[in-house]
Amino acid sequence: MADDRVVVAAGVGAPRLVEAGVIRTSRSDALADRLIEIRSGLAAVLEEFKPDAVAVEALYSHYRHPRTAILMGHARGIVLAAAAEAGARVESYGATRIKKVLVGSGHASKQQIQRAIQSAFRLQETPYPPDVADALAVALCHAHHAGRVAHAR
């Protein structure tokens, strides 16, 4: 089980990548221990950077993989609780919306998303592992949405 962590500074000008990484846990550990490890790692990131908001991807499950959906639900609950404890509001975005914001199509491929992220942050290479690219996509979608909301006020 892993939980992606990305810190993007958004405000005036283009979003800026501050930090990106993955909180990994051992598959051999008990689920409760893995969730505690994710919570501790995320709490440290939230304490260090004190974000106003935490953006997450909306849960999606496929009927062929119900166990994955349940595990993701546990991890997502930890993320939501840690964000709330840190005083950060939580924004959730569906995969189709994220893709549409980044590349203009809700059916964009992983490669298109990675190229959009690489371009937006002027990275030399595509983000690795792919989980980090997914988290960056969510962060960029939120930065875009937050910028539009702030601009409309």
Coordinates of C-alpha atoms in Angstrom, one line a residue:
M1 CA 0.0 0.0 0.0
A2 CA 1.3 3.4 -0.9
D3 CA 0.1 6.9 -0.5
D4 CA 1.3 9.7 -2.8
R5 CA 2.3 13.0 -1.4
V6 CA 2.8 16.1 -3.5
V7 CA 3.1 19.7 -2.4
V8 CA 2.3 22.3 -5.0
A9 CA 2.5 26.0 -4.3
A10 CA -0.4 27.7 -6.1
G11 CA -1.2 31.4 -6.0
V12 CA -0.1 34.2 -8.3
G13 CA 1.5 32.8 -11.4
A14 CA 2.0 29.2 -12.4
P15 CA 1.8 26.4 -9.9
R16 CA 5.2 25.4 -8.6
L17 CA 6.3 21.9 -7.5
V18 CA 7.7 22.1 -4.0
E19 CA 7.8 18.4 -3.0
A20 CA 6.8 15.0 -4.4
G21 CA 7.1 11.5 -3.1
V22 CA 5.5 8.3 -2.0
I23 CA 4.8 7.0 1.5
R24 CA 5.4 3.3 1.1
T25 CA 4.4 0.5 3.5
S26 CA 5.5 -3.1 3.7
R27 CA 3.0 -5.6 2.3
S28 CA 4.0 -8.0 5.1
D29 CA 2.8 -5.5 7.8
A30 CA -0.8 -5.7 9.2
L31 CA -3.3 -3.3 7.6
A32 CA -3.6 -1.3 10.8
D33 CA 0.2 -0.8 11.0
R34 CA 0.3 0.2 7.3
L35 CA -2.4 2.8 7.9
I36 CA -0.6 4.2 10.9
E37 CA 2.6 4.5 8.8
I38 CA 0.7 6.4 6.1
R39 CA -0.9 8.7 8.7
S40 CA 2.4 9.4 10.4
G41 CA 4.1 10.2 7.1
L42 CA 1.3 12.4 5.9
A43 CA 1.0 14.2 9.2
A44 CA 4.7 15.1 8.9
V45 CA 4.2 16.5 5.4
L46 CA 1.1 18.5 6.6
E47 CA 3.0 19.8 9.6
E48 CA 6.0 20.9 7.5
F49 CA 4.1 22.6 4.7
K50 CA 0.9 23.6 6.3
P51 CA -1.3 23.6 3.2
D52 CA -4.6 25.3 3.0
A53 CA -6.1 22.4 1.0
V54 CA -5.5 18.8 0.3
A55 CA -6.7 17.5 -3.1
V56 CA -7.5 13.9 -3.6
E57 CA -8.8 11.8 -6.4
A58 CA -12.3 10.6 -6.1
L59 CA -12.6 6.9 -5.3
Y60 CA -13.2 4.7 -8.3
S61 CA -13.6 1.0 -8.1
H62 CA -14.0 -1.7 -10.7
Y63 CA -16.2 -4.7 -10.0
R64 CA -13.3 -7.0 -10.8
H65 CA -11.2 -5.6 -8.0
P66 CA -13.3 -5.0 -4.9
R67 CA -10.5 -5.7 -2.5
T68 CA -8.4 -2.9 -4.1
A69 CA -11.4 -0.5 -3.6
I70 CA -11.7 -1.4 0.0
L71 CA -8.0 -0.9 0.7
M72 CA -8.0 2.4 -1.1
G73 CA -11.0 3.4 0.9
H74 CA -9.1 2.8 4.1
A75 CA -6.1 4.8 2.9
R76 CA -8.3 7.6 1.7
G77 CA -10.0 7.8 5.1
I78 CA -6.6 8.2 6.7
V79 CA -5.8 11.1 4.3
L80 CA -9.1 12.8 4.9
A81 CA -8.7 12.5 8.7
A82 CA -5.1 13.7 8.7
A83 CA -6.1 16.7 6.5
A84 CA -9.0 17.6 8.8
E85 CA -6.7 17.4 11.9
A86 CA -4.2 19.7 10.2
G87 CA -6.9 22.2 9.4
A88 CA -6.7 21.8 5.7
R89 CA -9.9 21.6 3.6
V90 CA -10.2 18.6 1.3
E91 CA -11.2 18.9 -2.3
S92 CA -12.0 15.8 -4.4
Y93 CA -11.8 15.5 -8.1
G94 CA -12.9 12.6 -10.4
A95 CA -10.4 11.1 -12.9
T96 CA -12.3 12.3 -15.9
R97 CA -12.4 15.9 -14.6
I98 CA -8.6 15.8 -13.8
K99 CA -7.8 14.6 -17.4
K100 CA -10.1 17.2 -18.9
V101 CA -8.4 20.0 -17.0
L102 CA -4.9 18.9 -17.8
V103 CA -5.3 17.9 -21.5
G104 CA -8.7 18.9 -22.6
S105 CA -10.1 15.4 -22.8
G106 CA -11.6 13.3 -20.1
H107 CA -10.3 10.2 -21.9
A108 CA -6.6 11.2 -22.0
S109 CA -4.0 8.5 -21.8
K110 CA -1.5 8.2 -18.9
Q111 CA 1.2 9.3 -21.3
Q112 CA -0.7 12.5 -22.2
I113 CA -1.2 13.3 -18.5
Q114 CA 2.5 12.7 -17.8
R115 CA 3.5 15.0 -20.7
A116 CA 1.1 17.7 -19.4
I117 CA 2.6 17.4 -15.9
Q118 CA 6.2 17.5 -17.3
S119 CA 5.4 20.6 -19.3
A120 CA 3.5 22.4 -16.5
F121 CA 6.4 21.9 -14.0
R122 CA 9.1 22.1 -16.6
L123 CA 10.5 18.8 -15.6
Q124 CA 13.4 17.1 -17.4
E125 CA 11.7 13.7 -17.2
T126 CA 8.3 12.4 -16.5
P127 CA 7.5 11.9 -12.8
Y128 CA 8.3 8.5 -11.4
P129 CA 6.8 6.4 -10.0
P130 CA 3.5 6.7 -11.9
D131 CA 1.7 7.2 -8.6
V132 CA 3.6 10.5 -8.2
A133 CA 2.4 11.6 -11.6
D134 CA -1.2 10.8 -10.6
A135 CA -0.8 12.9 -7.5
L136 CA 0.7 15.7 -9.4
A137 CA -2.3 15.6 -11.8
V138 CA -4.7 15.9 -8.9
A139 CA -2.7 18.9 -7.5
L140 CA -2.6 20.6 -10.9
C141 CA -6.4 20.1 -11.3
H142 CA -6.9 21.7 -7.9
A143 CA -4.5 24.6 -8.6
H144 CA -6.5 25.2 -11.8
H145 CA -9.8 25.0 -10.0
A146 CA -8.7 27.1 -7.1
G147 CA -7.3 29.8 -9.5
R148 CA -10.6 30.0 -11.3
V149 CA -12.5 30.3 -8.1
A150 CA -10.2 33.0 -6.7
H151 CA -10.3 34.8 -10.1
A152 CA -14.1 34.8 -10.1
R153 CA -14.3 36.4 -6.6

